PDB file of C-alpha atoms in Angstrom:
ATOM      1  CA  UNK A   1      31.489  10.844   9.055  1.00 54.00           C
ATOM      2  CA  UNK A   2      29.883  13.646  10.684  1.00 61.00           C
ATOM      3  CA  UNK A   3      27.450  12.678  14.086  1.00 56.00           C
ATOM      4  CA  UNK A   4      24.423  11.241  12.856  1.00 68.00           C
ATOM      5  CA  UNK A   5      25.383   9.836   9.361  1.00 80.00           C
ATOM      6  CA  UNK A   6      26.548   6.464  10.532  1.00 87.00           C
ATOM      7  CA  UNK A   7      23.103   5.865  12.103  1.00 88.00           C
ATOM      8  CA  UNK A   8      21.050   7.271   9.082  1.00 88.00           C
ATOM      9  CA  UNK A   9      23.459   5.159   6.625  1.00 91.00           C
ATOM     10  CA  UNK A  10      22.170   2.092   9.016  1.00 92.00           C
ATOM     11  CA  UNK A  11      18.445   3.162   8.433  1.00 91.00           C
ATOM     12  CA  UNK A  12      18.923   3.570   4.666  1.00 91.00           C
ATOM     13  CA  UNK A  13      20.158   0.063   4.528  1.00 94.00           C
ATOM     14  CA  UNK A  14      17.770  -1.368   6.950  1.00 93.00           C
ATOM     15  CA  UNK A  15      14.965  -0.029   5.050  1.00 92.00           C
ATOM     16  CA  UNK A  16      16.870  -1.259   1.880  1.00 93.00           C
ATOM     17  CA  UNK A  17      17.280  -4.675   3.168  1.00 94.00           C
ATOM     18  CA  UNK A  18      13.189  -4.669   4.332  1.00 92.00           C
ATOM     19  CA  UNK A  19      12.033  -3.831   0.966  1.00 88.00           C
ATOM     20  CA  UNK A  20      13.670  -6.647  -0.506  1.00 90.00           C
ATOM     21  CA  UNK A  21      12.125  -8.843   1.947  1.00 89.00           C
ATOM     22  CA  UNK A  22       9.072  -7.801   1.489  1.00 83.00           C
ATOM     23  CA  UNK A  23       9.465  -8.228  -2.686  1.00 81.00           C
ATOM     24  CA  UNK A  24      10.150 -11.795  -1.505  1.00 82.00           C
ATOM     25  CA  UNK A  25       6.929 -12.531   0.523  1.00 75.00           C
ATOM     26  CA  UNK A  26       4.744 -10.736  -2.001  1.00 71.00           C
ATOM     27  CA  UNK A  27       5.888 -13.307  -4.329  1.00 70.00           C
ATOM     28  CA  UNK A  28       5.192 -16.503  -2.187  1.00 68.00           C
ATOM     29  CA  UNK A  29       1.895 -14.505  -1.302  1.00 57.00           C
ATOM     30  CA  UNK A  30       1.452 -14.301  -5.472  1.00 56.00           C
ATOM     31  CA  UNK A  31       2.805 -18.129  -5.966  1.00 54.00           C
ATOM     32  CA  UNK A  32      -0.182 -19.412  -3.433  1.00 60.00           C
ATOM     33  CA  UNK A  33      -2.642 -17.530  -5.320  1.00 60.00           C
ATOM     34  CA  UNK A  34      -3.808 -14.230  -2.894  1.00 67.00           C
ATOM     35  CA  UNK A  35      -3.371 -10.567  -3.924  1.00 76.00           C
ATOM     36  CA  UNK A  36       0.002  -9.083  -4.545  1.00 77.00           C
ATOM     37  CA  UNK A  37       1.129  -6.349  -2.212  1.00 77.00           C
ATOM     38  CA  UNK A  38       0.319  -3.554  -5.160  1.00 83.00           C
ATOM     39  CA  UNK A  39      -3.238  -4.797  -5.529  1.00 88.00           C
ATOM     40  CA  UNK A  40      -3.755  -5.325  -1.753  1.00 87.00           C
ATOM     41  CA  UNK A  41      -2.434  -1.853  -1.320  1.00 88.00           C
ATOM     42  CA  UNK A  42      -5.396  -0.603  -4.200  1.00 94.00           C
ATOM     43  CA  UNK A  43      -7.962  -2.695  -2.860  1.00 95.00           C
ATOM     44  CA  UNK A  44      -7.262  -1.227   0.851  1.00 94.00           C
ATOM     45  CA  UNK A  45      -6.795   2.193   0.214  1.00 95.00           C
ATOM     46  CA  UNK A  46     -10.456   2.147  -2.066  1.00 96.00           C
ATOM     47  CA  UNK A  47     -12.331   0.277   0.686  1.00 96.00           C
ATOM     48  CA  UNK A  48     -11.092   3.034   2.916  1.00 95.00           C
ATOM     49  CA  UNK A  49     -11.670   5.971   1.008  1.00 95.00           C
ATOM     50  CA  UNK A  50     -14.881   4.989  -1.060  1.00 91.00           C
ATOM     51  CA  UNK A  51     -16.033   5.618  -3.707  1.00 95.00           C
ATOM     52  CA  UNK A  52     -12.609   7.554  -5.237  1.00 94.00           C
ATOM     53  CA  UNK A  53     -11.489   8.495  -7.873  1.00 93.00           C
ATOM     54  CA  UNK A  54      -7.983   7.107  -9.703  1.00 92.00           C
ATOM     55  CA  UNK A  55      -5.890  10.097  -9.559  1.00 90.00           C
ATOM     56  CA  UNK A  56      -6.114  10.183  -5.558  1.00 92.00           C
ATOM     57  CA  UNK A  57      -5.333   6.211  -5.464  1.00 93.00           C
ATOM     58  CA  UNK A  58      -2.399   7.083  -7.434  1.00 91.00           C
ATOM     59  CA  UNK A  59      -1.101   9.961  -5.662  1.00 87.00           C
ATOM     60  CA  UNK A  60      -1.585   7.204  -1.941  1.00 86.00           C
ATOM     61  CA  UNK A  61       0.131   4.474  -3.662  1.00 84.00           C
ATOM     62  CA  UNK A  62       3.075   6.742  -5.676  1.00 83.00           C
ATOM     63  CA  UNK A  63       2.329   5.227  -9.014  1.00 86.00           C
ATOM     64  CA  UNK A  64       1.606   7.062 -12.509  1.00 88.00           C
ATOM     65  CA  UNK A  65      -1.515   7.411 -13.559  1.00 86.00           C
ATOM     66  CA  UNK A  66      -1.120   4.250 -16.781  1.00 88.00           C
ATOM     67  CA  UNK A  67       0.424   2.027 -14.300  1.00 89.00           C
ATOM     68  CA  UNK A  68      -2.880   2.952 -12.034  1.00 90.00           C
ATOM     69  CA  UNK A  69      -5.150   2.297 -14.924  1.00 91.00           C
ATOM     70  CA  UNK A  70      -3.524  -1.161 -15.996  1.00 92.00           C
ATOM     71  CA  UNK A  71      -3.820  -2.065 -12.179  1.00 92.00           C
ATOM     72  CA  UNK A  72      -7.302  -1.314 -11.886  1.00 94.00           C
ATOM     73  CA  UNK A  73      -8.618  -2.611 -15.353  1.00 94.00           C
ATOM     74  CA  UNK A  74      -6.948  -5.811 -14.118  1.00 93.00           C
ATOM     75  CA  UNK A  75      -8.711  -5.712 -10.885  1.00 95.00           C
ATOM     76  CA  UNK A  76     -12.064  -4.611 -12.523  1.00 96.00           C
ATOM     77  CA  UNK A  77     -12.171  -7.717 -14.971  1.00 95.00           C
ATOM     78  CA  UNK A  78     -11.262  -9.581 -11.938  1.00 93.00           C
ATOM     79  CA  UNK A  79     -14.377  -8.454 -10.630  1.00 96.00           C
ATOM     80  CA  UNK A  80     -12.772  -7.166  -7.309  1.00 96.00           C
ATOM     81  CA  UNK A  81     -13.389  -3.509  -8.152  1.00 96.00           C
ATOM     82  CA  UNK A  82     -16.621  -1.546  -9.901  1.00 96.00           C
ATOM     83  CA  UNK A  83     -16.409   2.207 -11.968  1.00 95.00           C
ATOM     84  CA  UNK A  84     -19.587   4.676 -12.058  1.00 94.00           C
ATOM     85  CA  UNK A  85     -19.541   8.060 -13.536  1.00 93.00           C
ATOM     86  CA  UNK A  86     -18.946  10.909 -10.979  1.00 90.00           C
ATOM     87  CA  UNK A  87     -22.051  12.935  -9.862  1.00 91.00           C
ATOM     88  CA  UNK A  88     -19.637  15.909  -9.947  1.00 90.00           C
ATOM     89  CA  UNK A  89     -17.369  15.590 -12.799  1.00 88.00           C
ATOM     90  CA  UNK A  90     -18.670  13.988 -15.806  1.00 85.00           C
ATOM     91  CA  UNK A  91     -14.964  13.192 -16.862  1.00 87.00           C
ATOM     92  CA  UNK A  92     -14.323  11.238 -13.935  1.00 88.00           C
ATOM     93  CA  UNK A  93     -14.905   7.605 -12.967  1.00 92.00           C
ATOM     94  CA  UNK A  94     -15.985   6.907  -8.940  1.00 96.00           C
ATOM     95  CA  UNK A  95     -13.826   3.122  -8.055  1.00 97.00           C
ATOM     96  CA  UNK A  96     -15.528   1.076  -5.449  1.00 97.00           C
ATOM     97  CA  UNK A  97     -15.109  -2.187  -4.233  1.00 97.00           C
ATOM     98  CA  UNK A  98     -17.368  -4.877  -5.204  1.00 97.00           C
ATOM     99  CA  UNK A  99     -19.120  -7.180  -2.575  1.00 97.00           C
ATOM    100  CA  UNK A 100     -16.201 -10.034  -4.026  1.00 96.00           C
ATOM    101  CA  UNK A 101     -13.414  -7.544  -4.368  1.00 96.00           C
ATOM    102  CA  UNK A 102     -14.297  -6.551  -0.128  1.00 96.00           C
ATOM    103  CA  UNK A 103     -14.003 -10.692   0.714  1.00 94.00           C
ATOM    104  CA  UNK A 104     -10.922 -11.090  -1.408  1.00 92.00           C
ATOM    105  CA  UNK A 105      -9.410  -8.238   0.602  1.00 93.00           C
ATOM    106  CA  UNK A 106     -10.827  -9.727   3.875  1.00 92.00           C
ATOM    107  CA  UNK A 107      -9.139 -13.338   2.896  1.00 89.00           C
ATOM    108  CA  UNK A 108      -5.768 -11.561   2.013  1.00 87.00           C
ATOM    109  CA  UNK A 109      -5.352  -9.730   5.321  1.00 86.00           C
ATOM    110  CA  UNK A 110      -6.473 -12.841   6.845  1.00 87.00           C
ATOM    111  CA  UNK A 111      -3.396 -15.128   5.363  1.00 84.00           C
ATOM    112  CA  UNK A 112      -1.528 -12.463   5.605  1.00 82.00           C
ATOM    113  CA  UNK A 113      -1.895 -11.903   9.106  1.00 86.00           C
ATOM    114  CA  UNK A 114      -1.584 -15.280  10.009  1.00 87.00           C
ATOM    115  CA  UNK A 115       1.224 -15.977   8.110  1.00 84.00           C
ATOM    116  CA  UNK A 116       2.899 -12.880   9.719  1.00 87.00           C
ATOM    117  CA  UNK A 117       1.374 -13.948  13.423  1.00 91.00           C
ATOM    118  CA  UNK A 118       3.756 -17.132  12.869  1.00 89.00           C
ATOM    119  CA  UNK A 119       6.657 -15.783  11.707  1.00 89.00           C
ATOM    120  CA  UNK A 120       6.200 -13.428  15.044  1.00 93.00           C
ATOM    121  CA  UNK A 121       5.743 -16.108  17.579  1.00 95.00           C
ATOM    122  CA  UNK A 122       8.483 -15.295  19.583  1.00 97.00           C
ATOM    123  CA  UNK A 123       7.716 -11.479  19.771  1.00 97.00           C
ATOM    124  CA  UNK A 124       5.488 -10.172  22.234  1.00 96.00           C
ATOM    125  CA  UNK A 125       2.444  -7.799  21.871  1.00 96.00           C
ATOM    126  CA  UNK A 126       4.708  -4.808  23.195  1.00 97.00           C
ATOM    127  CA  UNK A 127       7.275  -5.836  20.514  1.00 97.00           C
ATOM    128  CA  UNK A 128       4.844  -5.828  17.764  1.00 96.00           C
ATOM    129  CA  UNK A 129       2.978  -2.628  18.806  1.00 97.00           C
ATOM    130  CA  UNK A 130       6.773  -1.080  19.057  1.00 97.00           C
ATOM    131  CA  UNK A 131       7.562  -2.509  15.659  1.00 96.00           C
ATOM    132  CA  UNK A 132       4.400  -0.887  14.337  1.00 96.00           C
ATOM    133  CA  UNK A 133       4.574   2.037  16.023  1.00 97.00           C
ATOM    134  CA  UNK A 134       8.109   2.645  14.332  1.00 95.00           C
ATOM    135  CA  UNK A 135       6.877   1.617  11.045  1.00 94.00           C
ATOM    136  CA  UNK A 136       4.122   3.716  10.761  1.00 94.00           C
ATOM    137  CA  UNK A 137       6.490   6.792  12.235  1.00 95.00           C
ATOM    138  CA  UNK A 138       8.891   6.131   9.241  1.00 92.00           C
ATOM    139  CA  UNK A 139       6.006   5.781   6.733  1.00 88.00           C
ATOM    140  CA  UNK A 140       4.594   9.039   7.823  1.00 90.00           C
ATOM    141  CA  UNK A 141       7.854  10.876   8.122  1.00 90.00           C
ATOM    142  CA  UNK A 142       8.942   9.347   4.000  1.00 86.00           C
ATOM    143  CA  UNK A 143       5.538  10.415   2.740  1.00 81.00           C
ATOM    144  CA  UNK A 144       5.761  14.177   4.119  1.00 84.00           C
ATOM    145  CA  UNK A 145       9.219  14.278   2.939  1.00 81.00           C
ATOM    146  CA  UNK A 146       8.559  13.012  -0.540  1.00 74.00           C
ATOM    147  CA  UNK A 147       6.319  15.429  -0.831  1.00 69.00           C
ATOM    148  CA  UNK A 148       8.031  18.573   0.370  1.00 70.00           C
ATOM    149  CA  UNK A 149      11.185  17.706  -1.095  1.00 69.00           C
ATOM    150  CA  UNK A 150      10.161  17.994  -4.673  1.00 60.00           C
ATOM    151  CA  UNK A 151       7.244  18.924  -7.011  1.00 53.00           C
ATOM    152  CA  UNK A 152       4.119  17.316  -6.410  1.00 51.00           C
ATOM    153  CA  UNK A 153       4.571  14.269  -9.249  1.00 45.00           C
ATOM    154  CA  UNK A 154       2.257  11.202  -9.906  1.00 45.00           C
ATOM    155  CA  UNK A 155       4.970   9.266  -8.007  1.00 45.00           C
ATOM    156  CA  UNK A 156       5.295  11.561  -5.061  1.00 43.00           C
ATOM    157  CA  UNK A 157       2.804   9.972  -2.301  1.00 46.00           C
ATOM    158  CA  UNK A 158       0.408  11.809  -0.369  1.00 44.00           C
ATOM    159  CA  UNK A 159      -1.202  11.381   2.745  1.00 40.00           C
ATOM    160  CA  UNK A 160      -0.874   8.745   5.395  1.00 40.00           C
ATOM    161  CA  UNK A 161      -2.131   5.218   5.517  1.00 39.00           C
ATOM    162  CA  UNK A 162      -5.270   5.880   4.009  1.00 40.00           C
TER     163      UNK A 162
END
């Protein structure tokens, strides 16, 4: 195996391993009743980026576009999220957060920060700005290669963290 490869084989399966442990807490976050990580993710990326339209949450969160709309109907009759017709573009929809949908987010950051502040009790804050600093380097570095290794898809992610 050529220099390199053993290390990036490690990643792969590190990041591997990390999803699935993450699909794990999101359901135990889902079982006590707070937001999923998909609907967090919605909720976030509209409360930093509103009012937007659907297309660009799609294209942040690397969905399709009828996987989008089932998410945010869902969300809508859950009264977490509001539509209004565009100023610009009377085909298009404006999503915002509603003054419930902004304290539902608040609460699920909350639990989920605390819930992720004990599981870190040992670590240190330089260990846990490290760990984020490293996450957010890998995000960044899988979104801009997602998107200039193929065409430009619904599920090809764009942008950074919001």
């Amino acid at each position: 195996m050529p220099r390199g490869e053993s290390s990036t084989l490690e990643l792969v399966e590190s990041l591997m391993a990390l999803r699935r442990t993450l699909r794990c807490v999101e359901h135990v976050g889902e079982m006590s009743g707070s937001l999923g990580f998909a609907a967090l993710g919605v909720l976030a990326y509209i409360q930093r980026n509103e009012p937007t339209r659907a297309t660009d949450i799609a294209k942040w969160v690397g969905v399709g576009p009828a996987a989008l709309s089932r998410q945010v109907a869902e969300l809508e009759g859950s009264g977490l999220l509001e539509r209004t017709p565009s100023p610009v573009d009377a085909r298009a929809q404006l999503i915002s957060l509603t003054a419930r949908g902004l304290e539902e987010l608040e609460q699920a950051y909350a639990r989920r920060t605390g819930m992720l502040a004990g599981l870190l009790e040992e670590w240190d804050e330089t260990d846990i700005a490290a760990a984020t600093t490293t996450v957010n380097k890998i995000q960044e570095v899988l979104r801009a290669g997602s998107v200039s290794l193929g065409p430009k898809t619904p599920h090809s992610p764009e942008g950074g963290r919001g």
